[in-house]
């Protein structure tokens, strides 16, 4: 009879071991599915953020070119910086700062991977006119200096634009 109890204990241990293994496999599969769902949700979140960032840039551009008083202010600031009142300087400052932060956000998201082409082009647009470069000197560098490579691109474009203007 001892043998029967030993055999029964062995069978019970085997069944318990198999059940434990089945639970472990089940949990591993569930964790993998949850991880895949979380990865998908993260990618969706990144795409939504990138889309929102692009939409904000489009809205900013439309505000600058679509609203007559804002458009006049922007071009006055870009071409005749010295004639701006303190209120106009502040209005332009907020417009430019929004553009800088939009570019910074795209840079941080590595929207274009390691390519700097888009960012050089955007810096060329942001630093094209003398008043835009005055903004950069007063406030823009503080934004661009958050990352050495980002700042280097901005400064290279700034120097190119300044030398072309001279």
XYZ file of C-alpha atoms in Angstrom:
166
model
C 0.000 0.000 0.000
C 2.934 2.297 0.580
C 3.775 1.925 -3.070
C 0.330 3.005 -4.067
C 0.600 6.152 -1.944
C 4.094 6.859 -3.317
C 2.848 6.399 -6.858
C -0.155 8.587 -6.144
C 2.128 11.288 -4.645
C 4.379 11.087 -7.712
C 1.423 11.413 -10.056
C 0.104 14.320 -7.979
C 3.501 16.044 -8.194
C 3.618 15.486 -11.939
C 0.102 16.901 -12.339
C 0.969 19.855 -10.103
C 4.174 20.477 -12.097
C 2.296 20.288 -15.403
C -0.392 22.651 -14.103
C 2.274 25.081 -12.872
C 3.991 24.943 -16.272
C 0.650 25.531 -18.031
C -0.063 28.559 -15.807
C 3.450 29.919 -16.459
C 2.981 29.537 -20.222
C -0.456 31.160 -20.026
C 0.941 34.101 -18.039
C 3.885 34.503 -20.445
C 1.491 34.625 -23.401
C -0.714 37.159 -21.591
C 2.294 39.340 -20.749
C 3.437 39.226 -24.356
C -0.009 40.226 -25.589
C -0.166 43.065 -23.053
C 3.299 44.239 -24.117
C 2.249 44.184 -27.775
C -0.905 46.143 -26.904
C 1.160 48.650 -24.923
C 3.658 48.977 -27.804
C 0.798 49.552 -30.235
C -0.747 52.127 -27.912
C 2.630 53.865 -27.565
C 3.093 53.993 -31.346
C -0.432 55.369 -31.724
C 0.362 57.983 -29.092
C 3.594 58.985 -30.877
C 1.759 59.228 -34.215
C -0.959 61.345 -32.617
C 1.638 63.617 -31.041
C 3.495 64.009 -34.337
C 0.251 64.705 -36.173
C -0.740 67.268 -33.545
C 2.677 68.915 -33.774
C 2.369 69.218 -37.553
C -1.148 70.569 -37.194
C 0.062 73.224 -34.738
C 2.746 74.308 -37.206
C 0.183 74.564 -39.992
C -2.096 76.593 -37.711
C 0.787 78.918 -36.856
C 1.647 79.441 -40.518
C -2.006 80.051 -41.373
C -2.244 82.560 -38.533
C 0.822 84.420 -39.783
C -0.250 84.556 -43.420
C -4.024 84.456 -42.996
C -4.578 87.158 -40.411
C -3.792 90.562 -41.915
C -2.610 92.291 -38.732
C -0.472 89.305 -37.717
C 0.967 89.058 -41.208
C 1.837 92.763 -41.214
C 3.444 92.452 -37.791
C 5.446 89.391 -38.824
C 6.859 91.025 -41.953
C 7.521 94.296 -40.152
C 9.458 92.368 -37.503
C 11.293 90.299 -40.099
C 12.423 93.274 -42.192
C 12.307 96.335 -39.914
C 13.093 95.121 -36.405
C 14.195 98.516 -35.109
C 10.789 100.074 -35.843
C 8.839 97.661 -33.600
C 7.085 98.941 -30.519
C 7.561 96.950 -27.304
C 4.089 95.430 -27.763
C 4.951 94.381 -31.338
C 8.227 92.850 -30.149
C 6.322 90.760 -27.627
C 3.718 89.649 -30.182
C 6.462 88.659 -32.618
C 8.398 86.992 -29.834
C 5.463 84.677 -29.069
C 4.946 83.823 -32.736
C 8.614 82.985 -33.246
C 8.863 81.152 -29.968
C 5.950 78.928 -31.002
C 7.741 78.129 -34.255
C 11.009 77.364 -32.428
C 9.261 75.092 -29.958
C 7.518 73.290 -32.795
C 10.849 72.617 -34.516
C 12.383 71.626 -31.173
C 9.550 69.186 -30.544
C 10.022 67.551 -33.957
C 13.763 67.334 -33.245
C 13.210 65.673 -29.882
C 10.792 63.154 -31.408
C 13.456 62.324 -34.018
C 10.655 62.796 -36.515
C 13.050 62.410 -39.436
C 15.404 59.967 -37.767
C 19.002 61.124 -37.935
C 18.456 63.320 -41.002
C 19.182 66.988 -40.409
C 18.031 68.150 -43.864
C 14.526 69.138 -42.729
C 15.872 70.958 -39.699
C 18.457 72.893 -41.715
C 15.631 73.913 -44.038
C 13.414 74.962 -41.145
C 16.244 76.954 -39.589
C 16.773 78.647 -42.952
C 13.134 79.761 -42.892
C 13.293 80.852 -39.244
C 16.513 82.835 -39.722
C 16.041 84.119 -43.272
C 15.382 87.798 -42.487
C 17.256 90.244 -40.233
C 14.475 90.573 -37.648
C 14.218 86.809 -37.332
C 17.928 86.708 -36.586
C 17.507 89.487 -33.969
C 14.886 87.306 -32.276
C 17.364 84.417 -32.380
C 20.063 86.535 -30.770
C 17.770 87.767 -27.973
C 15.650 84.672 -27.219
C 15.955 81.912 -29.786
C 19.375 80.644 -28.751
C 17.999 79.774 -25.327
C 15.584 77.386 -27.017
C 18.039 75.929 -29.514
C 20.783 75.359 -26.928
C 18.841 72.538 -25.314
C 20.686 70.073 -27.529
C 24.249 70.552 -28.862
C 23.582 69.158 -32.360
C 20.315 71.068 -32.710
C 22.077 74.245 -31.601
C 24.986 73.637 -33.960
C 22.628 73.363 -36.935
C 20.893 76.594 -35.899
C 24.187 78.451 -35.483
C 25.553 77.230 -38.822
C 22.422 78.455 -40.591
C 22.502 81.704 -38.585
C 26.106 82.352 -39.667
C 25.266 81.561 -43.316
C 22.343 83.999 -43.256
C 24.372 86.726 -41.536
C 27.232 86.369 -44.045
C 24.797 86.509 -46.978
C 23.270 89.683 -45.540
C 26.640 91.387 -45.146
